[in-house]
mmCIF file of C-alpha atoms and ligand atoms in Angstrom:
data_model
loop_
_atom_site.group_PDB
_atom_site.id
_atom_site.type_symbol
_atom_site.label_atom_id
_atom_site.label_comp_id
_atom_site.label_asym_id
_atom_site.label_seq_id
_atom_site.Cartn_x
_atom_site.Cartn_y
_atom_site.Cartn_z
ATOM 1 C CA MET A 21 25.719 5.512 -4.993
ATOM 2 C CA ILE A 22 23.757 7.010 -7.893
ATOM 3 C CA ILE A 23 23.333 10.703 -7.651
ATOM 4 C CA SER A 24 20.297 12.395 -9.233
ATOM 5 C CA PRO A 25 20.544 16.218 -9.220
ATOM 6 C CA SER A 26 17.172 17.863 -9.053
ATOM 7 C CA VAL A 27 16.916 20.644 -11.727
ATOM 8 C CA LEU A 28 14.242 22.307 -9.652
ATOM 9 C CA SER A 29 17.099 24.260 -8.084
ATOM 10 C CA ALA A 30 18.609 24.999 -11.461
ATOM 11 C CA ASN A 31 18.687 28.284 -13.436
ATOM 12 C CA PHE A 32 15.811 27.713 -15.750
ATOM 13 C CA ALA A 33 16.920 30.595 -18.063
ATOM 14 C CA ASP A 34 20.255 28.782 -18.627
ATOM 15 C CA LEU A 35 19.191 25.133 -18.041
ATOM 16 C CA LYS A 36 21.566 23.716 -20.564
ATOM 17 C CA THR A 37 24.611 25.153 -18.805
ATOM 18 C CA ASP A 38 23.399 23.594 -15.600
ATOM 19 C CA ILE A 39 22.785 20.250 -17.112
ATOM 20 C CA LYS A 40 26.329 20.256 -18.632
ATOM 21 C CA LYS A 41 27.653 21.153 -15.208
ATOM 22 C CA ILE A 42 26.105 18.075 -13.499
ATOM 23 C CA GLU A 43 27.150 15.877 -16.449
ATOM 24 C CA GLU A 44 30.712 17.032 -16.083
ATOM 25 C CA GLY A 45 30.480 16.802 -12.337
ATOM 26 C CA GLY A 46 29.855 13.066 -12.583
ATOM 27 C CA ALA A 47 26.048 12.636 -12.086
ATOM 28 C CA SER A 48 24.482 9.868 -14.235
ATOM 29 C CA TRP A 49 20.850 10.704 -13.463
ATOM 30 C CA LEU A 50 18.790 13.974 -13.699
ATOM 31 C CA HIS A 51 15.851 14.393 -11.367
ATOM 32 C CA TYR A 52 12.816 16.139 -12.910
ATOM 33 C CA ASP A 53 10.285 17.368 -10.355
ATOM 34 C CA VAL A 54 6.841 17.841 -11.909
ATOM 35 C CA MET A 55 4.270 19.735 -9.726
ATOM 36 C CA ASP A 56 0.810 20.618 -10.699
ATOM 37 C CA GLY A 57 -0.363 23.193 -7.959
ATOM 38 C CA HIS A 58 -2.884 20.665 -6.804
ATOM 39 C CA PHE A 59 -1.181 17.469 -5.517
ATOM 40 C CA VAL A 60 1.410 19.949 -4.063
ATOM 41 C CA PRO A 61 1.057 23.764 -3.581
ATOM 42 C CA ASN A 62 3.625 24.702 -6.119
ATOM 43 C CA ILE A 63 3.944 24.565 -10.031
ATOM 44 C CA SER A 64 7.074 23.675 -11.686
ATOM 45 C CA PHE A 65 7.305 22.435 -15.287
ATOM 46 C CA GLY A 66 5.728 19.726 -17.579
ATOM 47 C CA TYR A 67 6.443 17.374 -20.427
ATOM 48 C CA SER A 68 7.343 19.825 -23.226
ATOM 49 C CA ILE A 69 10.454 21.154 -21.291
ATOM 50 C CA LEU A 70 11.240 17.497 -20.524
ATOM 51 C CA GLY A 71 11.430 16.992 -24.326
ATOM 52 C CA ASP A 72 13.922 19.937 -24.625
ATOM 53 C CA VAL A 73 15.949 18.515 -21.815
ATOM 54 C CA ARG A 74 16.026 15.088 -23.635
ATOM 55 C CA LYS A 75 17.552 16.770 -26.711
ATOM 56 C CA VAL A 76 20.592 18.057 -24.988
ATOM 57 C CA THR A 77 21.515 15.251 -22.611
ATOM 58 C CA ASP A 78 21.914 11.461 -22.462
ATOM 59 C CA LEU A 79 21.567 11.484 -18.622
ATOM 60 C CA PHE A 80 19.039 9.005 -17.298
ATOM 61 C CA LEU A 81 15.821 11.134 -16.857
ATOM 62 C CA ASP A 82 14.285 10.414 -13.409
ATOM 63 C CA VAL A 83 10.861 11.926 -13.620
ATOM 64 C CA HIS A 84 9.185 12.511 -10.183
ATOM 65 C CA LEU A 85 5.407 13.272 -10.716
ATOM 66 C CA MET A 86 3.839 15.205 -7.875
ATOM 67 C CA ILE A 87 0.496 15.505 -9.702
ATOM 68 C CA SER A 88 -3.003 14.460 -8.850
ATOM 69 C CA ASP A 89 -3.775 12.400 -12.009
ATOM 70 C CA PRO A 90 -0.666 10.667 -13.115
ATOM 71 C CA LYS A 91 -2.398 8.343 -15.438
ATOM 72 C CA LYS A 92 -3.583 11.177 -17.597
ATOM 73 C CA TYR A 93 -0.078 12.360 -18.466
ATOM 74 C CA LEU A 94 2.002 9.164 -18.582
ATOM 75 C CA ASN A 95 2.185 9.027 -22.258
ATOM 76 C CA ASP A 96 3.259 12.655 -22.664
ATOM 77 C CA PHE A 97 6.151 12.168 -20.271
ATOM 78 C CA ILE A 98 7.015 8.856 -21.921
ATOM 79 C CA LYS A 99 7.066 10.411 -25.313
ATOM 80 C CA ALA A 100 9.096 13.312 -24.092
ATOM 81 C CA GLY A 101 11.921 10.951 -23.045
ATOM 82 C CA ALA A 102 11.382 9.854 -19.509
ATOM 83 C CA ASP A 103 13.545 6.794 -18.615
ATOM 84 C CA LEU A 104 11.812 6.300 -15.227
ATOM 85 C CA ILE A 105 8.406 7.638 -14.036
ATOM 86 C CA THR A 106 7.766 7.775 -10.272
ATOM 87 C CA PHE A 107 4.296 8.603 -9.188
ATOM 88 C CA HIS A 108 2.818 9.172 -5.678
ATOM 89 C CA TYR A 109 1.201 6.471 -3.854
ATOM 90 C CA GLU A 110 -1.046 9.170 -2.232
ATOM 91 C CA SER A 111 -2.345 10.306 -5.718
ATOM 92 C CA CYS A 112 -4.242 6.989 -6.132
ATOM 93 C CA ASP A 113 -7.560 6.022 -4.766
ATOM 94 C CA ASP A 114 -6.535 2.583 -3.873
ATOM 95 C CA LEU A 115 -4.106 -0.291 -4.503
ATOM 96 C CA ASP A 116 -5.861 -1.481 -7.718
ATOM 97 C CA GLN A 117 -5.254 2.015 -9.138
ATOM 98 C CA VAL A 118 -1.728 1.811 -7.992
ATOM 99 C CA LYS A 119 -1.295 -1.461 -9.715
ATOM 100 C CA SER A 120 -2.864 -0.213 -12.964
ATOM 101 C CA VAL A 121 -0.464 2.778 -13.146
ATOM 102 C CA ILE A 122 2.459 0.481 -12.576
ATOM 103 C CA THR A 123 1.341 -1.840 -15.410
ATOM 104 C CA GLU A 124 0.681 0.989 -17.723
ATOM 105 C CA ILE A 125 4.200 2.379 -17.232
ATOM 106 C CA LYS A 126 5.920 -0.917 -17.611
ATOM 107 C CA ASN A 127 3.987 -1.702 -20.707
ATOM 108 C CA GLN A 128 5.592 1.276 -22.438
ATOM 109 C CA GLY A 129 8.976 -0.165 -21.750
ATOM 110 C CA ILE A 130 10.312 2.236 -19.293
ATOM 111 C CA LYS A 131 11.048 1.970 -15.589
ATOM 112 C CA VAL A 132 8.592 2.567 -12.774
ATOM 113 C CA GLY A 133 8.877 3.934 -9.344
ATOM 114 C CA ILE A 134 6.432 4.766 -6.530
ATOM 115 C CA SER A 135 7.017 7.634 -4.019
ATOM 116 C CA ILE A 136 5.664 7.985 -0.392
ATOM 117 C CA LYS A 137 5.330 11.230 1.443
ATOM 118 C CA PRO A 138 6.740 11.508 4.953
ATOM 119 C CA ASN A 139 3.523 10.626 6.751
ATOM 120 C CA THR A 140 2.818 7.544 4.605
ATOM 121 C CA ASP A 141 3.760 4.263 6.207
ATOM 122 C CA VAL A 142 6.194 2.206 4.216
ATOM 123 C CA GLU A 143 3.870 -0.895 4.698
ATOM 124 C CA ALA A 144 1.478 0.650 2.309
ATOM 125 C CA ILE A 145 3.622 -0.091 -0.747
ATOM 126 C CA LYS A 146 4.853 -3.486 0.505
ATOM 127 C CA PRO A 147 2.253 -5.470 -1.676
ATOM 128 C CA VAL A 148 3.670 -3.959 -4.828
ATOM 129 C CA LEU A 149 7.334 -3.759 -3.961
ATOM 130 C CA ALA A 150 8.247 -6.735 -6.144
ATOM 131 C CA ASP A 151 6.753 -5.084 -9.235
ATOM 132 C CA LEU A 152 8.839 -1.806 -8.929
ATOM 133 C CA ASP A 153 12.051 -0.616 -10.262
ATOM 134 C CA LEU A 154 12.355 2.027 -7.481
ATOM 135 C CA VAL A 155 10.854 3.335 -4.360
ATOM 136 C CA LEU A 156 11.205 6.961 -3.632
ATOM 137 C CA VAL A 157 11.188 7.820 0.049
ATOM 138 C CA MET A 158 10.391 11.605 0.590
ATOM 139 C CA SER A 159 12.537 13.024 3.338
ATOM 140 C CA VAL A 160 10.600 16.333 3.089
ATOM 141 C CA GLU A 161 6.977 17.232 2.341
ATOM 142 C CA PRO A 162 6.841 17.384 -1.484
ATOM 143 C CA GLY A 163 6.494 20.658 -3.122
ATOM 144 C CA PHE A 164 9.608 22.848 -2.446
ATOM 145 C CA GLY A 165 13.316 22.567 -2.642
ATOM 146 C CA GLY A 166 15.524 23.770 0.137
ATOM 147 C CA GLN A 167 13.789 22.221 3.168
ATOM 148 C CA SER A 168 15.363 20.272 6.024
ATOM 149 C CA PHE A 169 15.717 16.573 6.031
ATOM 150 C CA MET A 170 13.300 14.593 8.116
ATOM 151 C CA PRO A 171 15.134 11.946 10.021
ATOM 152 C CA LYS A 172 12.184 9.535 10.133
ATOM 153 C CA ALA A 173 13.029 8.675 6.458
ATOM 154 C CA ILE A 174 16.015 6.601 7.798
ATOM 155 C CA ASP A 175 13.752 3.903 9.388
ATOM 156 C CA LYS A 176 11.821 3.658 6.123
ATOM 157 C CA ILE A 177 15.030 3.140 4.139
ATOM 158 C CA LYS A 178 16.190 0.413 6.600
ATOM 159 C CA THR A 179 12.878 -1.458 6.399
ATOM 160 C CA LEU A 180 12.871 -1.289 2.615
ATOM 161 C CA ARG A 181 16.551 -2.421 2.400
ATOM 162 C CA ASN A 182 15.515 -5.355 4.513
ATOM 163 C CA TRP A 183 12.496 -6.321 2.445
ATOM 164 C CA ILE A 184 14.212 -5.909 -0.872
ATOM 165 C CA ASP A 185 17.381 -7.972 0.245
ATOM 166 C CA GLN A 186 15.268 -10.658 1.823
ATOM 167 C CA GLY A 187 12.991 -11.005 -1.240
ATOM 168 C CA LYS A 188 15.900 -10.735 -3.676
ATOM 169 C CA MET A 189 14.309 -8.028 -5.464
ATOM 170 C CA GLU A 190 15.788 -5.611 -8.035
ATOM 171 C CA CYS A 191 14.058 -2.404 -6.581
ATOM 172 C CA LEU A 192 16.300 0.631 -5.984
ATOM 173 C CA ILE A 193 15.724 2.840 -2.985
ATOM 174 C CA GLU A 194 15.916 6.648 -3.730
ATOM 175 C CA VAL A 195 15.787 9.426 -1.121
ATOM 176 C CA ASP A 196 14.579 12.938 -1.996
ATOM 177 C CA GLY A 197 14.609 16.133 0.159
ATOM 178 C CA GLY A 198 17.147 17.952 2.270
ATOM 179 C CA ILE A 199 20.016 15.928 1.113
ATOM 180 C CA ASN A 200 23.580 17.104 1.858
ATOM 181 C CA GLU A 201 26.834 15.553 2.684
ATOM 182 C CA GLU A 202 25.790 14.617 6.286
ATOM 183 C CA THR A 203 22.213 13.471 5.604
ATOM 184 C CA GLY A 204 23.370 11.675 2.388
ATOM 185 C CA LYS A 205 25.842 9.708 4.468
ATOM 186 C CA GLN A 206 23.037 8.698 6.886
ATOM 187 C CA CYS A 207 20.949 7.506 3.926
ATOM 188 C CA LYS A 208 23.764 5.599 2.400
ATOM 189 C CA GLU A 209 24.422 3.874 5.780
ATOM 190 C CA ALA A 210 20.685 2.913 5.995
ATOM 191 C CA GLY A 211 20.865 1.260 2.544
ATOM 192 C CA ALA A 212 19.827 3.927 -0.067
ATOM 193 C CA ASP A 213 20.849 3.402 -3.684
ATOM 194 C CA VAL A 214 20.069 6.833 -5.192
ATOM 195 C CA LEU A 215 20.280 10.282 -3.754
ATOM 196 C CA VAL A 216 18.367 13.269 -5.058
ATOM 197 C CA ALA A 217 19.885 16.667 -4.271
ATOM 198 C CA GLY A 218 18.674 20.065 -5.549
ATOM 199 C CA SER A 219 19.746 22.952 -3.516
ATOM 200 C CA TYR A 220 22.917 21.279 -2.035
ATOM 201 C CA ILE A 221 24.311 20.603 -5.599
ATOM 202 C CA PHE A 222 23.184 23.889 -7.303
ATOM 203 C CA LYS A 223 24.197 26.211 -4.574
ATOM 204 C CA HIS A 224 27.642 24.659 -4.178
ATOM 205 C CA GLU A 225 30.371 26.591 -5.664
ATOM 206 C CA ASN A 226 31.959 23.409 -7.184
ATOM 207 C CA THR A 227 29.328 21.142 -8.703
ATOM 208 C CA LYS A 228 31.813 18.261 -9.107
ATOM 209 C CA GLU A 229 32.822 18.457 -5.480
ATOM 210 C CA ALA A 230 29.213 18.524 -4.294
ATOM 211 C CA ILE A 231 28.299 15.418 -6.342
ATOM 212 C CA GLU A 232 31.495 13.535 -5.295
ATOM 213 C CA SER A 233 30.701 14.270 -1.580
ATOM 214 C CA LEU A 234 27.418 12.404 -1.875
ATOM 215 C CA LYS A 235 28.846 9.286 -3.731
HETATM 216 C C1 DX5 B 325 10.666 18.400 -3.356
HETATM 217 C C2 DX5 B 325 11.304 17.698 -4.640
HETATM 218 C C3 DX5 B 325 12.867 17.544 -4.542
HETATM 219 C C4 DX5 B 325 13.551 18.813 -4.349
HETATM 220 C C5 DX5 B 325 14.630 18.547 -3.484
HETATM 221 O O1 DX5 B 325 9.235 18.271 -3.594
HETATM 222 O O2 DX5 B 325 10.691 16.414 -4.890
HETATM 223 O O3 DX5 B 325 13.233 16.816 -5.580
HETATM 224 O O4 DX5 B 325 14.027 19.350 -5.668
HETATM 225 O O5 DX5 B 325 15.320 19.777 -3.188
HETATM 226 P P1 DX5 B 325 16.359 19.871 -2.057
HETATM 227 O O6 DX5 B 325 17.539 18.931 -2.344
HETATM 228 O O7 DX5 B 325 16.773 21.208 -2.112
HETATM 229 O O8 DX5 B 325 15.752 19.453 -0.768
HETATM 230 ZN ZN1 ZN B 326 11.780 15.110 -6.408
#
């Protein structure tokens, strides 16, 4: 299991210390939640802070764009050092737009993911699944850390696992929101490959133990 700690729950005034903690705790990815106050009702951080993060870590930078116009900012996040950019299916007008964002990200030589909100049916992204490196299943409404896991994510993970295995695709399944030892185990059993966890990891007194408990 790949663990991607979400720095949304880190101490931004001492971010480097928190990044070192998750590195030493055995995480290989870092989840970077970008919120624009429009697609979601919260504002977090943008690409210039990502550039600073890139300078202090070799962790795989897993960028989750919760923004209305992902295309406008792709190059900025890529230049800042993103290894993977995941954008929201719901931020696009139609499937053609989804496809053009996928192509644009891939053409820049980094990995691409699509995220679906809790009320979006997994069928919506089936036509592009073979083109993706990752699907991010939201198990809370995007916008805030510290919410409770929505169990309906489990069926989506199972469906995706089935399609990906049947089609012999490379796509990873990532789950984000309300992940702790118990819900992480349920996602693992359903077939997830990557777990995002923010408050569970950063509020735990022992970062390494928290990360280990999710693997
Ligand atoms: C929510 C974000 C999550 C968030 C998860 O919109 O996408 O990545 O940081 O936080 P927890 O793990 O606290 O639910
Ligand atoms: Zn996220």
